[in-house]
Amino acid sequence: MKELLLIPGPTPVDESVLKAMSQDVISHTSVEFANLVKETLVYIKQLFGAANGFPFVITGSGTLGMEMALTNILGEKDNLLVLSHGYFGDRFVDIAKQLGIDVDTIKGATGEHVDLDVLKNTLKSKHYTAVTLTHVDTSTGVLADVESVSKILQEISPDTLFIVDGVCATGAVKEEFDNWKLDVIFTGSQKALATPPGLTILAFSSRAIEKRKAISPRTYYGDILRWMPVMEDATKYFATPSVNLFFALHKSLQNIFDFGLENYFKKHEEMAKSVRNAFKEMGLPLVAKRPAPTLSVFLYPEGIDDKAFRGKLKEKGVVVANTLAELYGKGFRIGHMGSVTKDELIVALYKIVETFEELGYKCDKGKVFEAFLS
Ligand code: PMP
């Protein structure tokens, strides 16, 4: 039985992408490979809304993107403000501390957006070199209001560099790097881009690149200045790119753009709405007050044991994820992004309802499916 992978990344990968990935390896400095890189980067710029951004695709997971964002723009004397909606926002604090960067945090209460008045007051009382915001925090499912944060930064502290983690958002939600005046954005290959894990994809603004030139970066492999010549012309060498992951990413982006990026956003909105309507009907509370289109985080009703639920569900061929940090054991996370379809979600819903019933939680099946389809 083929498992239905509904964790919030890695997500299922289409046959066409797996096939592209299994092609023969070619030289990483060949003209053929350089052309493929060029085409991929054109897609990336569109994905981020970054006509003016400089795009990168680097071998490494999303955490490398987080680290590159900080190491390339924060020097010895710089400081950072982290806006956190959960576990992945907090990871920026960890990385900053590891690198010896002076860091402050504003945290939203679980499931709630960071208070924008608190942000305004914080920016008025202290100057920050950079601010980070996680577009979708995969631990709580909160969708950040990047545009409003951008407006506040423009108004109060326009020289502060703005870093956005798009790992659980890019491709599924509109991102406007240029219009929102972002300085760094990055994502991972394994979420809405429906590509196997292993690539981080970034864009830097020209002022972020200027900032990199002005500091001595605490990274070698992740130094954007070493990668820029390769991204401009991949017949040049710095470190060997993952040729076959590039094949996969290129194919998946081609599929997404053939489908239409706006249609892809709409598909995510619709899947999220159906899932939430169904679980609302089942009586399961959603953690996020401002929920993302890529995943939903639900709390269990009284009496449902996390391990028993996810274990039984896996036996039926559906894999969902546990909740993280302070929510651990209290609920589950279901991804509805990438190549996942509404038909697959209906199958999963059927099995979830069945599992809940086996564990003693009853609901009106007819109404749940009606809610899903409404
Ligand atoms: N940011 C967010 C929002 C994420 O969801 C994740 C991974 N789930 C990361 C960063 C880290 O990415 P990776 O696990 O690929 O290193």
Short mmCIF file of C-alpha atoms and ligand atoms in Angstrom, two decimals:
data_model
loop_
_atom_site.label_atom_id
_atom_site.label_comp_id
_atom_site.label_asym_id
_atom_site.label_seq_id
_atom_site.Cartn_x
_atom_site.Cartn_y
_atom_site.Cartn_z
CA MET A 1 0.00 0.00 0.00
CA LYS A 2 1.33 3.44 -0.97
CA GLU A 3 1.39 5.68 2.09
CA LEU A 4 -0.44 8.98 1.90
CA LEU A 5 2.14 11.35 3.31
CA LEU A 6 0.22 14.22 4.91
CA ILE A 7 2.87 15.60 7.22
CA PRO A 8 3.67 19.29 6.66
CA GLY A 9 6.78 18.45 4.68
CA PRO A 10 8.33 16.53 3.12
CA THR A 11 5.30 16.25 0.88
CA PRO A 12 4.48 13.63 -1.79
CA VAL A 13 6.47 13.94 -5.00
CA ASP A 14 4.85 13.42 -8.40
CA GLU A 15 6.03 10.56 -10.63
CA SER A 16 7.21 13.04 -13.29
CA VAL A 17 9.51 14.70 -10.74
CA LEU A 18 10.88 11.38 -9.47
CA LYS A 19 11.50 10.38 -13.08
CA ALA A 20 13.35 13.64 -13.82
CA MET A 21 15.47 13.05 -10.74
CA SER A 22 16.46 9.55 -11.81
CA GLN A 23 18.05 10.71 -15.08
CA ASP A 24 21.75 10.09 -15.58
CA VAL A 25 24.02 12.45 -13.68
CA ILE A 26 25.59 15.06 -15.95
CA SER A 27 28.58 17.31 -15.37
CA HIS A 28 27.82 20.04 -12.85
CA THR A 29 29.71 22.55 -15.01
CA SER A 30 28.23 21.52 -18.37
CA VAL A 31 26.34 23.95 -20.58
CA GLU A 32 23.26 21.68 -20.30
CA PHE A 33 23.32 21.94 -16.53
CA ALA A 34 23.96 25.69 -16.62
CA ASN A 35 20.91 26.14 -18.86
CA LEU A 36 18.77 24.14 -16.44
CA VAL A 37 19.99 26.31 -13.54
CA LYS A 38 19.18 29.45 -15.50
CA GLU A 39 15.62 28.28 -16.20
CA THR A 40 15.14 27.22 -12.59
CA LEU A 41 16.22 30.62 -11.30
CA VAL A 42 13.74 32.39 -13.60
CA TYR A 43 10.97 30.33 -11.97
CA ILE A 44 12.35 31.10 -8.48
CA LYS A 45 12.24 34.84 -9.07
CA GLN A 46 8.60 34.59 -10.13
CA LEU A 47 7.78 32.40 -7.16
CA PHE A 48 9.12 34.96 -4.69
CA GLY A 49 7.84 38.00 -6.65
CA ALA A 50 11.49 38.98 -6.76
CA ALA A 51 12.17 40.52 -10.16
CA ASN A 52 14.79 42.65 -8.38
CA GLY A 53 16.11 39.90 -6.08
CA PHE A 54 19.19 37.76 -6.64
CA PRO A 55 18.18 34.06 -6.53
CA PHE A 56 20.15 31.10 -5.18
CA VAL A 57 19.57 27.35 -5.00
CA ILE A 58 21.95 25.69 -2.54
CA THR A 59 22.26 22.07 -1.42
CA GLY A 60 21.11 21.86 2.19
CA SER A 61 17.81 21.92 4.02
CA GLY A 62 15.74 24.93 5.07
CA THR A 63 17.87 25.42 8.17
CA LEU A 64 20.81 26.27 5.91
CA GLY A 65 18.63 29.00 4.41
CA MET A 66 17.96 30.35 7.92
CA GLU A 67 21.65 30.29 8.73
CA MET A 68 22.67 31.89 5.41
CA ALA A 69 20.16 34.68 5.97
CA LEU A 70 21.83 35.57 9.27
CA THR A 71 25.48 34.91 8.46
CA ASN A 72 25.44 36.96 5.26
CA ILE A 73 23.96 40.13 6.69
CA LEU A 74 24.86 40.23 10.38
CA GLY A 75 28.38 41.21 11.34
CA GLU A 76 30.07 41.38 14.74
CA LYS A 77 28.33 44.55 15.89
CA ASP A 78 24.88 43.84 14.50
CA ASN A 79 21.71 42.81 16.29
CA LEU A 80 18.54 40.93 15.46
CA LEU A 81 14.86 41.00 16.35
CA VAL A 82 13.01 37.71 15.92
CA LEU A 83 9.24 37.69 15.50
CA SER A 84 8.18 34.20 16.50
CA HIS A 85 4.97 32.24 16.03
CA GLY A 86 6.40 28.98 17.30
CA TYR A 87 9.16 26.41 17.07
CA PHE A 88 10.61 27.58 13.75
CA GLY A 89 10.58 31.24 14.70
CA ASP A 90 12.42 30.24 17.85
CA ARG A 91 15.02 28.42 15.76
CA PHE A 92 16.26 31.82 14.54
CA VAL A 93 16.98 32.68 18.18
CA ASP A 94 18.97 29.45 18.57
CA ILE A 95 21.00 30.08 15.43
CA ALA A 96 21.64 33.71 16.40
CA LYS A 97 22.83 32.65 19.86
CA GLN A 98 25.09 29.97 18.39
CA LEU A 99 26.64 32.60 16.14
CA GLY A 100 27.05 35.05 19.02
CA ILE A 101 24.52 37.53 17.58
CA ASP A 102 22.74 39.89 19.99
CA VAL A 103 19.09 38.82 19.67
CA ASP A 104 15.71 39.95 21.05
CA THR A 105 12.40 38.18 20.50
CA ILE A 106 8.73 39.10 20.27
CA LYS A 107 6.59 35.99 20.61
CA GLY A 108 2.91 35.60 19.81
CA ALA A 109 0.82 33.62 22.34
CA THR A 110 0.32 30.07 20.99
CA GLY A 111 -1.68 30.30 17.76
CA GLU A 112 -1.82 34.08 17.84
CA HIS A 113 -0.09 36.63 15.68
CA VAL A 114 2.65 38.76 17.17
CA ASP A 115 1.11 41.97 18.52
CA LEU A 116 1.90 44.64 15.93
CA ASP A 117 1.67 47.45 18.52
CA VAL A 118 4.35 45.71 20.58
CA LEU A 119 6.44 45.52 17.40
CA LYS A 120 5.97 49.26 16.77
CA ASN A 121 6.99 50.16 20.32
CA THR A 122 9.98 47.83 20.23
CA LEU A 123 11.23 49.34 16.96
CA LYS A 124 10.78 52.86 18.37
CA SER A 125 12.79 52.06 21.48
CA LYS A 126 15.73 50.17 19.91
CA HIS A 127 17.39 49.97 16.53
CA TYR A 128 17.84 46.55 14.90
CA THR A 129 20.05 45.57 11.99
CA ALA A 130 17.56 42.91 10.90
CA VAL A 131 14.16 41.44 11.72
CA THR A 132 13.08 37.86 10.99
CA LEU A 133 9.55 36.67 10.36
CA THR A 134 8.40 33.12 9.58
CA HIS A 135 5.72 33.37 6.90
CA VAL A 136 4.08 30.15 8.10
CA ASP A 137 5.28 28.61 11.34
CA THR A 138 4.90 24.88 10.80
CA SER A 139 4.52 24.19 14.52
CA THR A 140 1.37 26.28 15.04
CA GLY A 141 0.10 26.81 11.48
CA VAL A 142 0.06 30.60 11.95
CA LEU A 143 0.23 32.63 8.73
CA ALA A 144 2.21 35.80 9.42
CA ASP A 145 1.07 39.16 8.09
CA VAL A 146 4.28 39.91 6.20
CA GLU A 147 2.84 42.93 4.43
CA SER A 148 1.81 44.69 7.67
CA VAL A 149 5.17 44.00 9.29
CA SER A 150 6.84 45.36 6.16
CA LYS A 151 4.77 48.59 6.35
CA ILE A 152 5.70 49.05 10.02
CA LEU A 153 9.38 48.57 9.22
CA GLN A 154 9.19 51.04 6.35
CA GLU A 155 7.53 53.58 8.62
CA ILE A 156 9.63 53.23 11.76
CA SER A 157 12.95 51.68 10.80
CA PRO A 158 13.43 51.61 7.02
CA ASP A 159 17.11 50.69 7.18
CA THR A 160 16.39 47.49 9.14
CA LEU A 161 16.84 44.47 6.90
CA PHE A 162 13.81 42.21 6.64
CA ILE A 163 14.29 38.41 6.51
CA VAL A 164 11.35 36.12 5.73
CA ASP A 165 11.35 32.35 6.22
CA GLY A 166 9.11 31.03 3.46
CA VAL A 167 9.85 27.34 4.07
CA CYS A 168 6.22 26.38 4.74
CA ALA A 169 4.67 29.08 2.55
CA THR A 170 6.51 29.72 -0.72
CA GLY A 171 4.60 28.48 -3.73
CA ALA A 172 1.34 28.07 -1.82
CA VAL A 173 0.90 31.69 -0.73
CA LYS A 174 1.60 34.83 -2.70
CA GLU A 175 4.92 36.38 -1.73
CA GLU A 176 5.95 39.80 -2.97
CA PHE A 177 9.65 40.19 -2.31
CA ASP A 178 9.94 43.45 -4.27
CA ASN A 179 6.68 45.09 -3.17
CA TRP A 180 7.14 44.14 0.48
CA LYS A 181 10.74 45.36 0.34
CA LEU A 182 12.15 42.09 1.67
CA ASP A 183 15.91 41.70 1.93
CA VAL A 184 16.18 37.92 2.26
CA ILE A 185 13.62 35.22 1.60
CA PHE A 186 14.21 31.49 1.49
CA THR A 187 12.33 28.23 1.27
CA GLY A 188 13.00 24.48 1.18
CA SER A 189 12.39 22.11 -1.70
CA GLN A 190 10.29 19.65 0.33
CA LYS A 191 7.11 21.56 1.12
CA ALA A 192 4.77 23.34 -1.31
CA LEU A 193 7.33 22.92 -4.09
CA ALA A 194 6.69 19.15 -3.96
CA THR A 195 10.33 18.22 -4.52
CA PRO A 196 12.38 15.83 -2.37
CA PRO A 197 14.17 17.42 0.60
CA GLY A 198 17.71 18.71 0.17
CA LEU A 199 17.64 22.16 -1.39
CA THR A 200 17.30 25.61 0.07
CA ILE A 201 16.17 28.31 -2.31
CA LEU A 202 16.81 31.97 -1.54
CA ALA A 203 16.67 35.52 -2.83
CA PHE A 204 18.70 38.49 -1.58
CA SER A 205 18.01 42.17 -2.24
CA SER A 206 20.76 44.44 -3.55
CA ARG A 207 21.07 46.15 -0.17
CA ALA A 208 21.43 42.74 1.54
CA ILE A 209 24.23 41.92 -0.92
CA GLU A 210 25.85 45.28 -0.15
CA LYS A 211 25.59 44.47 3.56
CA ARG A 212 27.32 41.12 2.96
CA LYS A 213 30.15 42.96 1.22
CA ALA A 214 30.56 45.20 4.26
CA ILE A 215 30.96 42.40 6.83
CA SER A 216 33.18 39.42 7.44
CA PRO A 217 30.69 36.51 7.29
CA ARG A 218 30.66 33.64 9.79
CA THR A 219 30.28 31.10 6.99
CA TYR A 220 32.30 29.69 4.10
CA TYR A 221 29.95 27.28 2.26
CA GLY A 222 27.00 29.60 2.80
CA ASP A 223 28.73 32.77 1.62
CA ILE A 224 26.52 34.31 -1.07
CA LEU A 225 29.49 36.06 -2.69
CA ARG A 226 31.04 32.67 -3.45
CA TRP A 227 27.77 31.43 -4.97
CA MET A 228 26.79 34.50 -6.99
CA PRO A 229 29.12 33.76 -9.94
CA VAL A 230 27.76 30.18 -10.08
CA MET A 231 24.14 31.33 -10.04
CA GLU A 232 24.92 33.73 -12.89
CA ASP A 233 26.69 31.06 -14.90
CA ALA A 234 26.71 27.51 -13.58
CA THR A 235 29.60 26.46 -15.84
CA LYS A 236 31.62 28.14 -13.06
CA TYR A 237 32.57 26.12 -10.00
CA PHE A 238 32.47 26.84 -6.30
CA ALA A 239 31.12 23.62 -4.71
CA THR A 240 29.38 20.75 -6.47
CA PRO A 241 25.61 21.34 -6.73
CA SER A 242 23.16 18.47 -6.31
CA VAL A 243 22.63 17.95 -10.02
CA ASN A 244 19.76 15.47 -9.69
CA LEU A 245 17.88 17.52 -7.10
CA PHE A 246 18.10 20.38 -9.60
CA PHE A 247 16.49 18.09 -12.21
CA ALA A 248 13.69 17.40 -9.73
CA LEU A 249 13.19 21.03 -8.70
CA HIS A 250 13.17 22.21 -12.30
CA LYS A 251 10.53 19.63 -13.26
CA SER A 252 8.35 20.39 -10.26
CA LEU A 253 8.49 24.14 -10.93
CA GLN A 254 7.64 23.47 -14.56
CA ASN A 255 4.58 21.50 -13.41
CA ILE A 256 3.54 24.31 -11.03
CA PHE A 257 3.94 27.05 -13.63
CA ASP A 258 2.14 24.96 -16.27
CA PHE A 259 -0.74 24.64 -13.80
CA GLY A 260 -0.49 28.40 -13.13
CA LEU A 261 0.89 29.93 -9.94
CA GLU A 262 -2.38 31.73 -9.15
CA ASN A 263 -4.27 28.43 -9.64
CA TYR A 264 -1.77 26.74 -7.34
CA PHE A 265 -2.44 29.35 -4.61
CA LYS A 266 -6.19 28.84 -5.11
CA LYS A 267 -5.81 25.07 -4.88
CA HIS A 268 -4.09 25.46 -1.50
CA GLU A 269 -6.78 27.86 -0.24
CA GLU A 270 -9.50 25.42 -1.23
CA MET A 271 -7.81 22.39 0.32
CA ALA A 272 -7.25 24.29 3.57
CA LYS A 273 -10.87 25.45 3.68
CA SER A 274 -12.23 21.94 3.13
CA VAL A 275 -10.03 20.40 5.81
CA ARG A 276 -10.90 23.09 8.33
CA ASN A 277 -14.64 22.92 7.66
CA ALA A 278 -14.55 19.15 8.16
CA PHE A 279 -12.59 19.23 11.41
CA LYS A 280 -14.70 22.09 12.74
CA GLU A 281 -17.73 19.88 12.19
CA MET A 282 -15.91 17.12 14.09
CA GLY A 283 -15.40 19.53 17.00
CA LEU A 284 -11.60 19.77 16.83
CA PRO A 285 -10.15 23.19 17.69
CA LEU A 286 -7.71 24.77 15.21
CA VAL A 287 -4.62 26.23 16.92
CA ALA A 288 -3.97 29.15 14.55
CA LYS A 289 -6.11 32.27 14.76
CA ARG A 290 -4.67 33.35 11.40
CA PRO A 291 -4.36 29.95 9.70
CA ALA A 292 -2.07 29.11 6.80
CA PRO A 293 -3.17 27.45 3.55
CA THR A 294 -0.39 24.85 3.76
CA LEU A 295 -1.13 22.97 6.97
CA SER A 296 -3.59 22.79 9.84
CA VAL A 297 -2.80 22.10 13.47
CA PHE A 298 -5.69 20.65 15.47
CA LEU A 299 -6.03 19.83 19.15
CA TYR A 300 -7.40 16.44 20.17
CA PRO A 301 -10.72 16.10 21.87
CA GLU A 302 -10.64 14.73 25.43
CA GLY A 303 -9.63 11.07 25.62
CA ILE A 304 -7.68 10.75 22.35
CA ASP A 305 -4.14 9.52 22.81
CA ASP A 306 -1.67 10.97 20.29
CA LYS A 307 0.46 7.87 19.73
CA ALA A 308 -2.55 5.57 19.48
CA PHE A 309 -4.26 7.87 16.97
CA ARG A 310 -1.28 8.43 14.69
CA GLY A 311 -0.21 4.76 15.01
CA LYS A 312 -3.63 3.40 13.98
CA LEU A 313 -3.89 5.95 11.19
CA LYS A 314 -0.50 4.94 9.83
CA GLU A 315 -1.66 1.30 9.76
CA LYS A 316 -4.45 2.54 7.46
CA GLY A 317 -1.84 4.17 5.20
CA VAL A 318 -2.16 7.82 6.25
CA VAL A 319 0.69 9.67 7.92
CA VAL A 320 0.10 12.90 9.85
CA ALA A 321 2.59 14.64 12.15
CA ASN A 322 2.77 15.17 15.89
CA THR A 323 2.56 18.63 17.38
CA LEU A 324 5.75 20.30 18.60
CA ALA A 325 7.17 22.04 21.67
CA GLU A 326 4.51 23.05 24.23
CA LEU A 327 1.80 21.45 22.06
CA TYR A 328 3.53 18.06 21.97
CA GLY A 329 1.05 15.21 22.45
CA LYS A 330 -1.93 17.58 22.50
CA GLY A 331 -2.81 17.51 18.83
CA PHE A 332 -1.70 16.66 15.31
CA ARG A 333 -0.54 18.52 12.20
CA ILE A 334 -1.89 17.74 8.76
CA GLY A 335 -0.24 19.11 5.63
CA HIS A 336 -2.38 20.02 2.62
CA MET A 337 0.21 21.31 0.24
CA GLY A 338 2.20 20.57 -2.86
CA SER A 339 0.93 17.80 -5.07
CA VAL A 340 -1.69 16.61 -2.53
CA THR A 341 -5.19 16.56 -4.03
CA LYS A 342 -8.68 17.03 -2.59
CA ASP A 343 -9.45 13.40 -3.49
CA GLU A 344 -6.51 12.24 -1.39
CA LEU A 345 -7.63 14.46 1.47
CA ILE A 346 -11.12 12.93 1.36
CA VAL A 347 -9.62 9.45 1.63
CA ALA A 348 -7.50 10.65 4.57
CA LEU A 349 -10.50 12.28 6.21
CA TYR A 350 -12.46 9.04 5.96
CA LYS A 351 -9.66 7.15 7.69
CA ILE A 352 -9.19 9.85 10.34
CA VAL A 353 -12.91 9.78 11.21
CA GLU A 354 -12.76 5.97 11.34
CA THR A 355 -9.72 6.08 13.66
CA PHE A 356 -11.37 8.61 15.96
CA GLU A 357 -14.41 6.33 16.13
CA GLU A 358 -12.24 3.33 17.01
CA LEU A 359 -10.76 5.38 19.82
CA GLY A 360 -14.22 6.21 21.14
CA TYR A 361 -14.83 9.67 19.65
CA LYS A 362 -18.04 9.75 17.65
CA CYS A 363 -19.12 12.32 15.11
CA ASP A 364 -21.74 12.68 12.40
CA LYS A 365 -19.87 11.32 9.35
CA GLY A 366 -22.39 12.62 6.85
CA LYS A 367 -22.09 16.15 8.20
CA VAL A 368 -18.28 15.97 8.28
CA PHE A 369 -18.10 15.02 4.59
CA GLU A 370 -20.75 17.57 3.71
CA ALA A 371 -18.63 20.23 5.48
CA PHE A 372 -15.54 19.08 3.57
CA LEU A 373 -17.35 19.41 0.25
CA SER A 374 -19.20 22.66 1.02
N1 PMP B 1 11.34 26.96 8.77
C1 PMP B 1 10.14 26.40 8.72
C2 PMP B 1 8.94 27.28 8.71
C3 PMP B 1 10.01 25.02 8.66
O1 PMP B 1 8.82 24.46 8.60
C4 PMP B 1 11.17 24.22 8.65
C5 PMP B 1 11.10 22.70 8.57
N2 PMP B 1 9.93 22.11 8.87
C6 PMP B 1 12.41 24.85 8.71
C7 PMP B 1 12.46 26.23 8.76
C8 PMP B 1 13.67 24.06 8.71
O2 PMP B 1 13.78 23.41 7.51
P1 PMP B 1 14.59 22.02 7.36
O3 PMP B 1 13.94 21.01 8.24
O4 PMP B 1 14.43 21.73 5.90
O5 PMP B 1 15.98 22.30 7.75
#
